[in-house]
CSV table of C-alpha atoms and ligand atoms in Angstrom, one decimal:
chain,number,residue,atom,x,y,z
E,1,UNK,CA,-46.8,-4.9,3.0
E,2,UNK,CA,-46.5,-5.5,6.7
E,3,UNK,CA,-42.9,-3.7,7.9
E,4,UNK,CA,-40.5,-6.5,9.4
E,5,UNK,CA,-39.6,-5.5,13.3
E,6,UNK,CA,-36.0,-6.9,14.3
E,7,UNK,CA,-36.2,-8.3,18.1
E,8,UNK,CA,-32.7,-8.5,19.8
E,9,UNK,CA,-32.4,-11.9,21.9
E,10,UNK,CA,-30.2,-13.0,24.7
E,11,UNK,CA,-27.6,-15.0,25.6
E,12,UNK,CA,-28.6,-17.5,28.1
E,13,UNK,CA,-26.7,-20.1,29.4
E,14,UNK,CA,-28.5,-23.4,29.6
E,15,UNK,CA,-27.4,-26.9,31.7
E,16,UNK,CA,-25.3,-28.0,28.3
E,17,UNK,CA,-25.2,-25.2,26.1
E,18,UNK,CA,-25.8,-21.0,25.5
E,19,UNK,CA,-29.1,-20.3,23.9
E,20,UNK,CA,-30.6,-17.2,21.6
E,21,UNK,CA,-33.7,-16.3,23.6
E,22,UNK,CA,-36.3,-13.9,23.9
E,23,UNK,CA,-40.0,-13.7,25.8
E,24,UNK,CA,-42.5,-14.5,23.6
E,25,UNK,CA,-44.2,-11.5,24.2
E,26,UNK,CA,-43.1,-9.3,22.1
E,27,UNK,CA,-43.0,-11.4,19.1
E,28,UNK,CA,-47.2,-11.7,19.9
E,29,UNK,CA,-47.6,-8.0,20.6
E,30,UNK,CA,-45.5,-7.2,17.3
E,31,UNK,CA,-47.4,-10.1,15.7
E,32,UNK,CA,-50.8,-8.1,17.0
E,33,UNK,CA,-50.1,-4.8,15.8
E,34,UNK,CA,-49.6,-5.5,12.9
E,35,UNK,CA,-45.7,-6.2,12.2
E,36,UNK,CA,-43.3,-9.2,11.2
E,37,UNK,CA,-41.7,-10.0,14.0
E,38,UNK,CA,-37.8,-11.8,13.1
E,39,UNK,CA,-36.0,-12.1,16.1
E,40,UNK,CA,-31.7,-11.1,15.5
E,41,UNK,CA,-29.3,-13.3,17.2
E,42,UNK,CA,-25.9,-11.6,19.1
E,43,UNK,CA,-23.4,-12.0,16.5
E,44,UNK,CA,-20.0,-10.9,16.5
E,45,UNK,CA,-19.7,-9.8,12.9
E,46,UNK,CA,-20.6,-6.6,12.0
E,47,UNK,CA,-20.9,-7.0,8.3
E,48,UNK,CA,-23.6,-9.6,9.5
E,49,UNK,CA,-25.4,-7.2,12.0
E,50,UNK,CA,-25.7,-4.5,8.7
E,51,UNK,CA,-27.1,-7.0,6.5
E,52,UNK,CA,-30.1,-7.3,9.4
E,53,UNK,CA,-30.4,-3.7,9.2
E,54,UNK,CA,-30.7,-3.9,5.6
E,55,UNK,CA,-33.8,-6.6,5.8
E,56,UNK,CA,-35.4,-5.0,9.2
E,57,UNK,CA,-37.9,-1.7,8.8
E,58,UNK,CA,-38.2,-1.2,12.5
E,59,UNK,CA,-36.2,-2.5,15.5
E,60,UNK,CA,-36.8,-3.4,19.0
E,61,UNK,CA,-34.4,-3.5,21.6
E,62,UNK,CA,-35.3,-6.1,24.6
E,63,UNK,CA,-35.1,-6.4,28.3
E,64,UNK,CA,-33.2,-8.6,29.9
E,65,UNK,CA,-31.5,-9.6,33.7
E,66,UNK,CA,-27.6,-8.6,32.8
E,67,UNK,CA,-27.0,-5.3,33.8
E,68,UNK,CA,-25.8,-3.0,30.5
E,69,UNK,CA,-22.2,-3.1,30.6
E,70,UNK,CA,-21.1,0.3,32.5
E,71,UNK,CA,-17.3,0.1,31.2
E,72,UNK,CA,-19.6,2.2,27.9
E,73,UNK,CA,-20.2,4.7,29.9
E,74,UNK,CA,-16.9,4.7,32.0
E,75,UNK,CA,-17.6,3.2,34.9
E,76,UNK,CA,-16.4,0.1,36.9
E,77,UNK,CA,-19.5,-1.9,38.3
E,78,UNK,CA,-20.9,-1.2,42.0
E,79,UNK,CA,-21.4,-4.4,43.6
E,80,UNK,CA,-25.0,-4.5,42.8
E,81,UNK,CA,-24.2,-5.1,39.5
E,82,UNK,CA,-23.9,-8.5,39.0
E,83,UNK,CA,-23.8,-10.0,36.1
E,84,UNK,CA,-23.2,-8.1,32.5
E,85,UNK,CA,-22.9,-9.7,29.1
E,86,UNK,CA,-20.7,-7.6,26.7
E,87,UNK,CA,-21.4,-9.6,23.7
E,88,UNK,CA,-24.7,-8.8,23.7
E,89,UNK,CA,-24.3,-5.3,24.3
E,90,UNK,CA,-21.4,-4.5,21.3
E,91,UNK,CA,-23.9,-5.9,19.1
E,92,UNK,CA,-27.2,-4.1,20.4
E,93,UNK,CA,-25.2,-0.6,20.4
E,94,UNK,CA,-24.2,-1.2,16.9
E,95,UNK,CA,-28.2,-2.2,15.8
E,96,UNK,CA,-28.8,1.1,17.4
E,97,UNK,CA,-26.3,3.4,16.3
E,98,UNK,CA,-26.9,2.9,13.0
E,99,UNK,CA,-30.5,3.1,12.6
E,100,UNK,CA,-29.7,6.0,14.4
E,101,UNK,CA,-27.8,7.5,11.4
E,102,UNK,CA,-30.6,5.4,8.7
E,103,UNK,CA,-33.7,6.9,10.5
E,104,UNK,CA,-34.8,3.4,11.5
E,105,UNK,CA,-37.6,3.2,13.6
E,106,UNK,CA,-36.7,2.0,17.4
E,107,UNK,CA,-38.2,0.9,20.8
E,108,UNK,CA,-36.3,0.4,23.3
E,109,UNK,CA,-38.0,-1.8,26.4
E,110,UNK,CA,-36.9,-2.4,30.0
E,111,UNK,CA,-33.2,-3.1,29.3
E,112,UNK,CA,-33.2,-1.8,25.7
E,113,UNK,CA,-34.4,1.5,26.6
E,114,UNK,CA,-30.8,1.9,29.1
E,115,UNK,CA,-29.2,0.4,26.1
E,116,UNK,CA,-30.8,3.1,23.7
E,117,UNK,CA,-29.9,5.7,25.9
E,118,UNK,CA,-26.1,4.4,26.6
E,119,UNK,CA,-25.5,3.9,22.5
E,120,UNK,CA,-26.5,7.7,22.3
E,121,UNK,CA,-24.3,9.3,25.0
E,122,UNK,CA,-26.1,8.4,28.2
E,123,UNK,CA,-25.5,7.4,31.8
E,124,UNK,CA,-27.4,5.0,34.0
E,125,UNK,CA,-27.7,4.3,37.6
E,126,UNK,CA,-26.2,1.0,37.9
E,127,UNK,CA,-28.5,-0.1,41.1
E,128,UNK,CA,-31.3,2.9,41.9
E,129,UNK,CA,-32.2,1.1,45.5
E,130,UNK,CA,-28.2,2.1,46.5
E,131,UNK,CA,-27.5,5.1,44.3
E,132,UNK,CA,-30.9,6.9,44.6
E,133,UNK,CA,-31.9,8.0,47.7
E,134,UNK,CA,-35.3,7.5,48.7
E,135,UNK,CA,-36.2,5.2,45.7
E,136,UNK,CA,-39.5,4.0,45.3
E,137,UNK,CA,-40.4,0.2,44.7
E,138,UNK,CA,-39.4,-0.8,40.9
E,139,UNK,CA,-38.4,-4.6,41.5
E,140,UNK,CA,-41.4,-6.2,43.2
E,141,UNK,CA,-40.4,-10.2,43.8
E,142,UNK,CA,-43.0,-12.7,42.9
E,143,UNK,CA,-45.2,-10.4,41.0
E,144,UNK,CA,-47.2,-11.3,38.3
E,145,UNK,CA,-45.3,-9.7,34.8
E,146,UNK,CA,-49.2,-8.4,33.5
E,147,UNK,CA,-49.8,-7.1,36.5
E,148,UNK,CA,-49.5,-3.2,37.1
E,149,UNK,CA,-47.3,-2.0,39.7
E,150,UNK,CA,-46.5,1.7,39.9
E,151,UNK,CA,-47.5,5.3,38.2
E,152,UNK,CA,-45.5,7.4,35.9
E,153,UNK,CA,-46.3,10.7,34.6
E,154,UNK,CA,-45.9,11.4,30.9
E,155,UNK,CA,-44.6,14.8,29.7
E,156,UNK,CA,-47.1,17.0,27.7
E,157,UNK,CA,-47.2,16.7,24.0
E,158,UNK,CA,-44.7,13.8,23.7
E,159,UNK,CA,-45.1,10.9,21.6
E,160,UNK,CA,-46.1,8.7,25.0
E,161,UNK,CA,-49.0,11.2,25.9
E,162,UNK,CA,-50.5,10.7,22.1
E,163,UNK,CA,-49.9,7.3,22.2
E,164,UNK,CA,-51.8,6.7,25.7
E,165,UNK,CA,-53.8,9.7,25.6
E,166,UNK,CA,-53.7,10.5,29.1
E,167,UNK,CA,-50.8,12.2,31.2
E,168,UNK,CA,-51.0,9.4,34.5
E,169,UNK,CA,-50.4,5.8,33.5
E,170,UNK,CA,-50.2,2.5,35.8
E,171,UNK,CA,-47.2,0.8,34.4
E,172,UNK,CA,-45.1,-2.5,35.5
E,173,UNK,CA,-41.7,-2.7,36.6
E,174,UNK,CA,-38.9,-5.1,37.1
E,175,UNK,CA,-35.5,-3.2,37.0
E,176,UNK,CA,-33.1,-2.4,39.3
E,177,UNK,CA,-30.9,0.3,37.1
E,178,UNK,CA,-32.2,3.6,35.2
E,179,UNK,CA,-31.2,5.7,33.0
E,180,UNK,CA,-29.0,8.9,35.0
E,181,UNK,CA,-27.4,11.0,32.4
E,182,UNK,CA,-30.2,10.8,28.9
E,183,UNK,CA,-28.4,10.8,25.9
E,184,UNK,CA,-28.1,14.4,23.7
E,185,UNK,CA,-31.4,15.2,21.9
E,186,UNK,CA,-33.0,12.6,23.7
E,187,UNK,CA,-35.9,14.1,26.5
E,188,UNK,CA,-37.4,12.3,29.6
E,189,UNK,CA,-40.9,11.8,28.7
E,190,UNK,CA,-42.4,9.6,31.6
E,191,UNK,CA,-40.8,9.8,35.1
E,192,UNK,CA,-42.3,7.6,38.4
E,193,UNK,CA,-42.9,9.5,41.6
E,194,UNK,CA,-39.7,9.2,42.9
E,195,UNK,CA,-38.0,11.0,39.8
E,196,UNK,CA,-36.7,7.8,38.5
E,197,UNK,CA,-37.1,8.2,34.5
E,198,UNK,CA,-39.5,5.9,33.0
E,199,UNK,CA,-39.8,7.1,29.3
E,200,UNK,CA,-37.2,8.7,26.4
E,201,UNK,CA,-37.6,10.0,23.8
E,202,UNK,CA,-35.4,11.6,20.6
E,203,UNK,CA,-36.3,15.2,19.4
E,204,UNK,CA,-35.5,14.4,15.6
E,205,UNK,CA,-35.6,10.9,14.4
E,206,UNK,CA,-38.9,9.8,13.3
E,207,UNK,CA,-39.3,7.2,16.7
E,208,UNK,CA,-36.8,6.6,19.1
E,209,UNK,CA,-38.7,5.9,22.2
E,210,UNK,CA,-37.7,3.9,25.2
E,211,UNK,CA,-39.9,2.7,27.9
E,212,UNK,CA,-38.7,1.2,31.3
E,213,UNK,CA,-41.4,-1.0,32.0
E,214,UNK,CA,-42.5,-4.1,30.1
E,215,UNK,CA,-45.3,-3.6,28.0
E,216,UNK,CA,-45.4,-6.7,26.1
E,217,UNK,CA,-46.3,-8.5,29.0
E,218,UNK,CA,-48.9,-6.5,29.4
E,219,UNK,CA,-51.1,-5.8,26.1
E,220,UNK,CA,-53.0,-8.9,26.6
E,221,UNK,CA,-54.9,-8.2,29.9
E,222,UNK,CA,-53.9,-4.0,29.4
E,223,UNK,CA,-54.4,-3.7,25.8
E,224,UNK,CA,-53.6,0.0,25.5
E,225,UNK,CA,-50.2,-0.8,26.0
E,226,UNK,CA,-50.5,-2.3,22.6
E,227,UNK,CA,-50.8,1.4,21.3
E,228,UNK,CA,-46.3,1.8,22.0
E,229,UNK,CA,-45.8,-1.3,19.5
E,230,UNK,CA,-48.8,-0.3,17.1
E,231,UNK,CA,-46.7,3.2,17.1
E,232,UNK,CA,-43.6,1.5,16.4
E,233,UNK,CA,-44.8,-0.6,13.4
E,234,UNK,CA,-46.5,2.7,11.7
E,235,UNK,CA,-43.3,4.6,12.0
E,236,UNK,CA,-41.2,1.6,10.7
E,237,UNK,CA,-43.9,1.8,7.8
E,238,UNK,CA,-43.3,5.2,7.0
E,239,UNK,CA,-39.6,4.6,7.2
E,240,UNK,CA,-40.1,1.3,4.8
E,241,UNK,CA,-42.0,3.9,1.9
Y,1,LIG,MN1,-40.1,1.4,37.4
């Protein structure tokens, strides 16, 4: 039986009314390697969010334009910030916490990698073009989302390099924070020329991997990128049996 991967949506406010809403993209690229994609509202309840947990084999953590909310790592926001959307977050760092502790399977993209990495212990840079000196481009305006932008490296012998099979990869990129401080037993795996970390991933659970670019917009006209969800709906397999 296919294994059923949990996407976390957004909150977005509409002319009249909020809406649950994610890209379409990674319900295809879930859809094409092979899982059952059943996309998880914000809810407030979290006797709701474990009965998800309880149906879900794997789970995905989404991007998104709110910053992550930096009070959860004890900070006040930089000016840079802009907007944050706690809801959103309490409920995505309780998804993750506890398949954390279950051994659920977990990929973490754009956003949802800096949430991974927060959940777990972790710092970010809450605006890289301020906070990081001599920062490379990661936020190119009016730039096609399957379109490549910049290189990262990947770390020998981590899950990325196996996946990708290759240690230099073009990648895109539309974010403006990044993870500072990574999380305890987490290890940067991918890193772009400027230092800025592009991948995680945990020593122990079977796959907790986080990613900074976006490569659901991408297995379409780059379809090795389809290889990080293929990777995620084999381990959410395993963890299913
Ligand atoms: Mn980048």
């Amino acid at each position: 039986m296919k294994p059923v991967i949990g996407i976390t949506t957004a909150l977005i406010q509409g002319a009249k009314k909020v809406y649950a809403t994610v890209s379409n993209n990674y319900v295809h690229s879930v859809e094409r390697a092979g899982g059952i994609p059943l996309l998880l509202p914000v809810v407030a309840d979290a006797e709701t969010r474990e009965r998800y947990l309880a149906i879900i084999d794997g789970l995905l953590i989404t991007g998104g334009d709110e910053g992550v909310n930096p009070q959860l790592y004890g900070e006040n926001p930089v000016r840079q910030l802009e907007c944050i959307c706690p809801e959103r977050d309490c409920s995505e760092v309780h998804l993750i916490t506890e398949s954390m502790r279950q051994n659920i399977p977990i990929l973490g993209i754009c956003r949802g990698m800096q949430t991974l990495n927060v959940a777990c212990g972790g710092t970010l840079y809450q605006d890289v073009f301020s906070q990081v000196d001599a920062s490379l481009g990661h936020l190119p305006k009016n730039m096609p989302v399957d379109s490549v932008y910049h290189a990262v490296t990947l770390e020998e012998r981590s899950q990325l390099e196996s996946i990708f099979k290759s240690s230099r990869l073009m990648v895109n990129s539309f974010h403006h924070q990044a993870v500072k401080d990574v999380a305890n037993s987490f290890t940067v795996t991918a890193r772009s020329d400027d230092g800025i970390i592009e991948a995680i991933e945990h020593q122990d659970h079977s796959f907790a991997v986080g990613v900074q670019w976006h490569p659901e917009d991408l297995t379409l006209k780059h379809t090795h990128f389809l290889g990080l969800f293929s990777a995620l709906v084999t381990a959410s397999n395993g963890h299913r049996n």
